[in-house]
Amino acid sequence: SQEFENIRVRDEEIVELVKLKGRKKIVPIDIKGGVENREGKVNLLLQAYISCAQIDSFTLVSDTNYVSQSAGRILRSLFELSLRNGWPELADLTLLYCKAVDRRLWPSQHPLRQLSTIVPQEILNKLEQRSLTVERLEEMDEAEIGRAMTNQRMGNTVKRALSYLPYFELTASVQPITRTIIRLSLRIRAAFTWSDKQHGVSEPMWVWVEDSDGQRIVHSEHYLFQKKMMEEEQTLIFTIPVSDHTSSQYYVQFISDRWLGCDYTTSFALSESILPGEEAPHTDLLPLRPLPVEAVGREEYEQLLRRKFTHFNPVQTQAFHTLYRTDHNVLLGAPTGSGKTVAAELSMFRVFSVRPDTKVVYIAPLKALVRERVEDWGKKLAPALGKKLVQLTGDFTPDIRALNAADIIIATPEKWDGISRSWRQRSYVRKVSLIILDEIHLLGADRGPILEVLVSRMRFIAANSGYPIRFVGLSTALANAHDIADWLGVTESGLFNFRPSVRPVPIEVHIQGFPGKHYCPRMASMNKPAYASIVTHSPSKPVLVFVSSRRQTRLTAMDLMQLCEQDGAGSRFLRMSSEELAPLLDSVRDTSLQHTLAYGIGLHHAGLIDSDKELVERLFVEGKIQILVSTSTLAWGVNFPAHLVVVKGTEYYDGKTKRYVDYPITDVLQMMGRAGRPQFDNLGKAVILVQDAKKSFYRKFLYEPFPVESSLMHCLHDHINAEIATGSIKKKRDALDYITWTYFFRRLLKNPAYYNLDEASDASVLAYLTDLVDDTLSELEEAGCILVDDDEEKVGGDGREMDGREVEVQATPLGRIASFYYLQYKTVGVFHEELKKATTFEDLLAVLAEAAEFDELPVRHNEDKLNATLASTCRYSVDANSFDSPHVKANLLLQAHLSRLDLPVADYVTDTKSVLDQTVRVVQAMIDICADKGKHYLATLAILLQQCIAQRRWHDDDTLMMIPSIGEEGAKKLRQAGIVGVGHFLALPDSERAEVARRAGVKVAEKEVQRYPLAMLRASVKGVTITANRNGEVSVKAGEEIQIHIGIERRGPGAKAPARHLSSVPAFTPGLAKSKDEGWYVLAADEKEGEVKALKRLTAGTEAKTGLSFLAPTSPCRQHITILLMSDCYVGLDQQLSLRIHVQP
């Protein structure tokens, strides 16, 4: 190596060099050519360094230090070079000697020498003399080791040292995606003792997959195994290309980067997997003459279409007849930018013309897509055609009257799934005649199972209810379109699956690779090439730059600005005057965005407030700024085509696995699809910047779409539970039939190995599905969601008992609560167990944070440190060992919310919003579970928790502080003036309330007071009226049903606002991001027993009536029943009535 060209062999060193060479323990590898030359000297000094030899000559000591330092770097570079070129033997060898140099230990020496601070030198020598390998020592007990060492005490020492060697158990499983691509899952379980002194905070490992001949590495990556991963099995998943030879054997190497002797291997054979068959070809684009918009034959439709174009494009022309002239189901697969939205509109026009009294449902898997459709159709299509449109997402939930009156419903999958579960009771669901499924290729993504279930349910409704429903699926080009078509009920006449190359604007793709195993430095190295790509390919046209995180949007934009300044063209991306820009910058809230906009560069991510987002979007669309740096989610959201798209990095940080993982290919294609504007460009350009090891993968598979697989199997429990709760599944056989309606069932038959099925025979499939249903029902039963009438000894594989009677299943209250509130079965299972132990507000908050709905809360890179800092300011302590847990983060965010603390970063504001979005229904479910258990104290405490979250107040805060202008000091003064709480204060006449506040020296804004209501509670039982001033007493017979008639009248300051005809009133909830209506809980409880007898939740306008009923005890006694009215959003407005019941025989 040229690094050693300055090494000289001096005459005075020859004697010592020759002496060292003659000692085989120091120089075990023969040096050819002697030590009189530079190469021989370097070789000897490196061996002497590894052997920890004592060197006398000062110059040799100096040269040894230089050689050892340089050798470590050179060996590392050779190792990286071997990995990059896919040479397994050389990679293995170079990594081995990297560790040898670092550890100063020969690979042939005993691995326990790496723990010489624990095991004495004498014992290490004996281990080597007696050839006691690590494997043999593992099999021996302490006494046997002690006898072998002739030192009984050393048995324990050696065993302890052995436990520190990083030992892992590996299991590899294969899921074929296509005949040349597999998904490999490597399950890793640690089987050693972690010591901070020996292992630090993490153990770096190398993973690579090599072919059977050991000639080629097909995949490699660096993996950090952290201390917190010790407790649970870890799973690594990667997609790798393989040769189409079913006999191929592959080996997975899992090798420590630091420890010698800690190399582990497992293997898998493709011959053990059933590879999927070849997929059907794509639809050819026919050379048809473009149809004019007049082909629709209706003036109102023509006017809508003519605003966009005069002729349909080739894709729309080819599908026009099927979409507009027939009622056939359609699956349209075409690249982004092919005009699929117009195809959806044509199918809607067909419904409006033929079945005008029915409804259209448009389902998009992302809220951004829903917003885009609402914005477009709500302003143009619906008003022009006289149609009513409603939005149905987590942010907007219209009432039943609006849904009944709507002609077009635009929804997310979760919302429509929740609504369609009760289709028998909801007439507007049965009035649906067209369902448009946008981006249906996302079936395989995280939210795919929900889309799959709701489509399967709607098809079931259409097949069994006599209400025909047309399905129109829109997608990018699909590899297995026939499977999705079969599932949607699409025939050959309705299937259009065009090639990815069929785009109105062709796209030119450039892929550039970048070295480096660490994410952040690699991203930084991409900024200059990204800037060069913009200057080269799109110096004056719009550019979209996609990055993986909000932080990367800021860092990328800052670097682009700096590069502009270096070029002496600071405003090259800005297309407006400073006079026009100045007021816009003043209106921007985000400081980073303010800075970047001045250079013509916009930022777009979920952390921006809506006004900032809208401003950036408008400026980019109008061409006032040339560059928009955005997180990848924008690719699925608003349609902002650009001339050039730069995908800066194809990885993102996955909070679940705590590592960087690759985007799905569909996401990369979606980002690329934004390149090329049909109105302005003849050619779009995309630049993909990737890690160099992945360059060949993307070059090969970017235009070879993967088949869409189902992920329903992993979350089947919640959907089976929902169908049992609604009565659609009553027997085990019903559950088996239910699965046959799903997309999962179709792919199971086509690609059985992907779903871990060995063969696709009828018997094997039946056995597989039976086991799947059995496991699902068993786990639901274990969680308390269902009851199964199942005697294992009597049940056959088809779901029938041996005597011919079918196995029946029925929902429990927990199962119905999970279905009604759209919760995961794990959540109600956790609540069912943990609420048994909960006694305080702190306990309830901790149980709430354990809900499975918070599993997806992102814990980003280094956020565990932010969580630790936040925990130090929070009221209640959390597990200090789990600051990287999403549940601990949810707990901290809720505490910070109640304490009104400033959050450490802007991301936490967005995260808090997502936590609160989930919290409302999760707490409501908790209240119902407490009531179902009959726990009066816990039920009222859970309602108090809901009130506190809505008002951002703690349970022991003065209730007067709910009124914002009063504050803590004002509350103290009002207390001193004789006010006992907010209910007392609001009940005062306006003039008296103002006078009390004036005398107390507290300024109270009357407009704030007007927000709050007072609800007057009254009840009657057997003709006896009960009010706040009058207790009730009745006599009933043992076991008789007691019916309490409840009346609620909304009074107080806030009652002036609503008209009497209103059935609901918007609530003032400063603690919630979404608006909600005022709601009230009415419950009856036995004070002595602490038992809830009945509970109801209702939405009251100016007045409401309801009833509670429960059974009297079966033996004579006296009962004291408390009737309690509690708001679901206001603190301190609770009311209580008292009823005494004399139970007679």
Short mmCIF file of N, CA and C in Angstrom, two decimals, residues 149-217:
data_model
loop_
_atom_site.label_atom_id
_atom_site.label_comp_id
_atom_site.label_asym_id
_atom_site.label_seq_id
_atom_site.Cartn_x
_atom_site.Cartn_y
_atom_site.Cartn_z
N MET A 149 -9.72 -26.86 34.67
CA MET A 149 -8.73 -25.82 34.93
C MET A 149 -7.90 -26.10 36.17
N THR A 150 -8.24 -27.23 36.84
CA THR A 150 -7.62 -27.56 38.14
C THR A 150 -7.73 -26.39 39.11
N ASN A 151 -8.83 -25.69 38.99
CA ASN A 151 -9.09 -24.56 39.89
C ASN A 151 -10.61 -24.40 39.95
N GLN A 152 -11.22 -24.96 41.01
CA GLN A 152 -12.68 -25.03 41.07
C GLN A 152 -13.33 -23.65 41.05
N ARG A 153 -12.65 -22.66 41.63
CA ARG A 153 -13.25 -21.32 41.69
C ARG A 153 -13.37 -20.68 40.31
N MET A 154 -12.53 -21.09 39.37
CA MET A 154 -12.52 -20.48 38.04
C MET A 154 -13.70 -20.91 37.17
N GLY A 155 -14.40 -21.97 37.58
CA GLY A 155 -15.55 -22.42 36.79
C GLY A 155 -16.58 -21.33 36.65
N ASN A 156 -16.89 -20.67 37.78
CA ASN A 156 -17.87 -19.59 37.75
C ASN A 156 -17.36 -18.39 36.95
N THR A 157 -16.08 -18.08 37.07
CA THR A 157 -15.50 -16.94 36.36
C THR A 157 -15.57 -17.14 34.85
N VAL A 158 -15.19 -18.35 34.40
CA VAL A 158 -15.22 -18.63 32.96
C VAL A 158 -16.66 -18.58 32.44
N LYS A 159 -17.59 -19.15 33.20
CA LYS A 159 -19.00 -19.13 32.77
C LYS A 159 -19.53 -17.70 32.66
N ARG A 160 -19.15 -16.86 33.62
CA ARG A 160 -19.59 -15.46 33.58
C ARG A 160 -19.01 -14.76 32.37
N ALA A 161 -17.73 -14.99 32.09
CA ALA A 161 -17.11 -14.38 30.92
C ALA A 161 -17.77 -14.86 29.63
N LEU A 162 -18.09 -16.16 29.58
CA LEU A 162 -18.77 -16.70 28.39
C LEU A 162 -20.09 -16.00 28.14
N SER A 163 -20.79 -15.66 29.21
CA SER A 163 -22.12 -15.05 29.06
C SER A 163 -22.04 -13.65 28.46
N TYR A 164 -20.83 -13.02 28.50
CA TYR A 164 -20.68 -11.68 27.93
C TYR A 164 -20.39 -11.71 26.43
N LEU A 165 -19.97 -12.85 25.89
CA LEU A 165 -19.72 -12.92 24.45
C LEU A 165 -21.04 -12.77 23.71
N PRO A 166 -21.16 -11.82 22.78
CA PRO A 166 -22.44 -11.62 22.06
C PRO A 166 -22.84 -12.88 21.29
N TYR A 167 -23.87 -13.53 21.77
CA TYR A 167 -24.35 -14.76 21.12
C TYR A 167 -25.78 -14.53 20.65
N PHE A 168 -26.04 -14.90 19.40
CA PHE A 168 -27.37 -14.66 18.82
C PHE A 168 -27.90 -15.94 18.20
N GLU A 169 -29.20 -16.13 18.33
CA GLU A 169 -29.89 -17.23 17.66
C GLU A 169 -30.65 -16.65 16.48
N LEU A 170 -30.45 -17.23 15.31
CA LEU A 170 -31.02 -16.70 14.07
C LEU A 170 -32.03 -17.66 13.48
N THR A 171 -33.09 -17.11 12.93
CA THR A 171 -34.06 -17.89 12.16
C THR A 171 -34.42 -17.09 10.92
N ALA A 172 -34.29 -17.70 9.75
CA ALA A 172 -34.61 -17.02 8.49
C ALA A 172 -35.85 -17.63 7.88
N SER A 173 -36.74 -16.79 7.41
CA SER A 173 -37.92 -17.27 6.68
C SER A 173 -38.07 -16.45 5.40
N VAL A 174 -38.60 -17.09 4.38
CA VAL A 174 -38.64 -16.50 3.04
C VAL A 174 -40.08 -16.30 2.59
N GLN A 175 -40.34 -15.13 2.00
CA GLN A 175 -41.63 -14.86 1.37
C GLN A 175 -41.37 -14.47 -0.08
N PRO A 176 -41.64 -15.33 -1.03
CA PRO A 176 -41.44 -14.95 -2.44
C PRO A 176 -42.41 -13.85 -2.85
N ILE A 177 -41.87 -12.83 -3.51
CA ILE A 177 -42.70 -11.76 -4.06
C ILE A 177 -42.94 -12.00 -5.54
N THR A 178 -41.85 -12.23 -6.26
CA THR A 178 -41.95 -12.67 -7.65
C THR A 178 -40.97 -13.84 -7.79
N ARG A 179 -40.80 -14.32 -9.00
CA ARG A 179 -39.88 -15.43 -9.19
C ARG A 179 -38.42 -15.00 -9.03
N THR A 180 -38.16 -13.72 -9.06
CA THR A 180 -36.78 -13.24 -8.93
C THR A 180 -36.56 -12.32 -7.74
N ILE A 181 -37.59 -12.09 -6.92
CA ILE A 181 -37.46 -11.22 -5.75
C ILE A 181 -38.09 -11.91 -4.56
N ILE A 182 -37.37 -11.93 -3.44
CA ILE A 182 -37.93 -12.51 -2.22
C ILE A 182 -37.82 -11.50 -1.10
N ARG A 183 -38.70 -11.65 -0.12
CA ARG A 183 -38.59 -10.88 1.12
C ARG A 183 -38.06 -11.83 2.18
N LEU A 184 -36.93 -11.48 2.74
CA LEU A 184 -36.30 -12.33 3.75
C LEU A 184 -36.52 -11.72 5.13
N SER A 185 -37.07 -12.51 6.04
CA SER A 185 -37.26 -12.07 7.43
C SER A 185 -36.24 -12.81 8.28
N LEU A 186 -35.38 -12.06 8.93
CA LEU A 186 -34.37 -12.64 9.80
C LEU A 186 -34.74 -12.29 11.24
N ARG A 187 -35.12 -13.32 11.99
CA ARG A 187 -35.47 -13.12 13.40
C ARG A 187 -34.22 -13.33 14.25
N ILE A 188 -33.95 -12.37 15.12
CA ILE A 188 -32.72 -12.35 15.90
C ILE A 188 -33.07 -12.34 17.39
N ARG A 189 -32.56 -13.32 18.11
CA ARG A 189 -32.79 -13.35 19.56
C ARG A 189 -31.45 -13.38 20.27
N ALA A 190 -31.25 -12.41 21.15
CA ALA A 190 -29.99 -12.33 21.90
C ALA A 190 -29.99 -13.36 23.02
N ALA A 191 -28.88 -14.04 23.19
CA ALA A 191 -28.75 -15.05 24.25
C ALA A 191 -27.43 -14.82 24.99
N PHE A 192 -27.23 -13.62 25.49
CA PHE A 192 -26.03 -13.32 26.27
C PHE A 192 -26.40 -12.27 27.32
N THR A 193 -25.46 -11.97 28.19
CA THR A 193 -25.69 -11.00 29.25
C THR A 193 -25.06 -9.67 28.85
N TRP A 194 -25.88 -8.62 28.89
CA TRP A 194 -25.37 -7.30 28.50
C TRP A 194 -24.63 -6.66 29.66
N SER A 195 -23.45 -6.17 29.37
CA SER A 195 -22.66 -5.43 30.35
C SER A 195 -22.29 -4.09 29.74
N ASP A 196 -22.66 -3.01 30.39
CA ASP A 196 -22.33 -1.68 29.86
C ASP A 196 -20.82 -1.51 29.71
N LYS A 197 -20.07 -2.13 30.61
CA LYS A 197 -18.62 -2.00 30.55
C LYS A 197 -18.06 -2.70 29.32
N GLN A 198 -18.61 -3.87 28.98
CA GLN A 198 -18.08 -4.66 27.86
C GLN A 198 -18.70 -4.27 26.52
N HIS A 199 -19.97 -3.87 26.54
CA HIS A 199 -20.69 -3.67 25.27
C HIS A 199 -21.04 -2.22 24.98
N GLY A 200 -20.94 -1.35 25.98
CA GLY A 200 -21.31 0.04 25.72
C GLY A 200 -22.81 0.19 25.54
N VAL A 201 -23.23 1.05 24.63
CA VAL A 201 -24.67 1.28 24.41
C VAL A 201 -25.22 0.43 23.26
N SER A 202 -24.34 -0.07 22.39
CA SER A 202 -24.82 -0.87 21.27
C SER A 202 -23.72 -1.78 20.75
N GLU A 203 -24.14 -2.82 20.07
CA GLU A 203 -23.21 -3.74 19.42
C GLU A 203 -23.39 -3.64 17.91
N PRO A 204 -22.38 -3.13 17.18
CA PRO A 204 -22.51 -3.07 15.71
C PRO A 204 -22.33 -4.45 15.09
N MET A 205 -23.21 -4.79 14.17
CA MET A 205 -23.18 -6.09 13.50
C MET A 205 -23.24 -5.87 11.99
N TRP A 206 -22.76 -6.86 11.25
CA TRP A 206 -22.89 -6.87 9.80
C TRP A 206 -23.76 -8.04 9.39
N VAL A 207 -24.70 -7.78 8.47
CA VAL A 207 -25.56 -8.82 7.94
C VAL A 207 -25.35 -8.88 6.44
N TRP A 208 -25.09 -10.08 5.92
CA TRP A 208 -25.10 -10.20 4.47
C TRP A 208 -25.61 -11.57 4.06
N VAL A 209 -26.19 -11.59 2.86
CA VAL A 209 -26.74 -12.82 2.29
C VAL A 209 -25.86 -13.19 1.10
N GLU A 210 -25.36 -14.42 1.11
CA GLU A 210 -24.50 -14.87 0.01
C GLU A 210 -25.08 -16.13 -0.62
N ASP A 211 -24.74 -16.35 -1.89
CA ASP A 211 -25.29 -17.52 -2.59
C ASP A 211 -24.57 -18.78 -2.13
N SER A 212 -25.06 -19.93 -2.63
CA SER A 212 -24.60 -21.23 -2.14
C SER A 212 -23.12 -21.47 -2.43
N ASP A 213 -22.60 -20.88 -3.50
CA ASP A 213 -21.20 -21.10 -3.86
C ASP A 213 -20.26 -20.15 -3.12
N GLY A 214 -20.82 -19.23 -2.35
CA GLY A 214 -19.98 -18.25 -1.67
C GLY A 214 -19.27 -17.33 -2.64
N GLN A 215 -19.87 -17.11 -3.80
CA GLN A 215 -19.22 -16.30 -4.82
C GLN A 215 -19.77 -14.87 -4.89
N ARG A 216 -20.95 -14.66 -4.28
CA ARG A 216 -21.61 -13.35 -4.48
C ARG A 216 -22.44 -12.98 -3.27
N ILE A 217 -22.30 -11.74 -2.84
CA ILE A 217 -23.17 -11.20 -1.80
C ILE A 217 -24.34 -10.51 -2.50
#
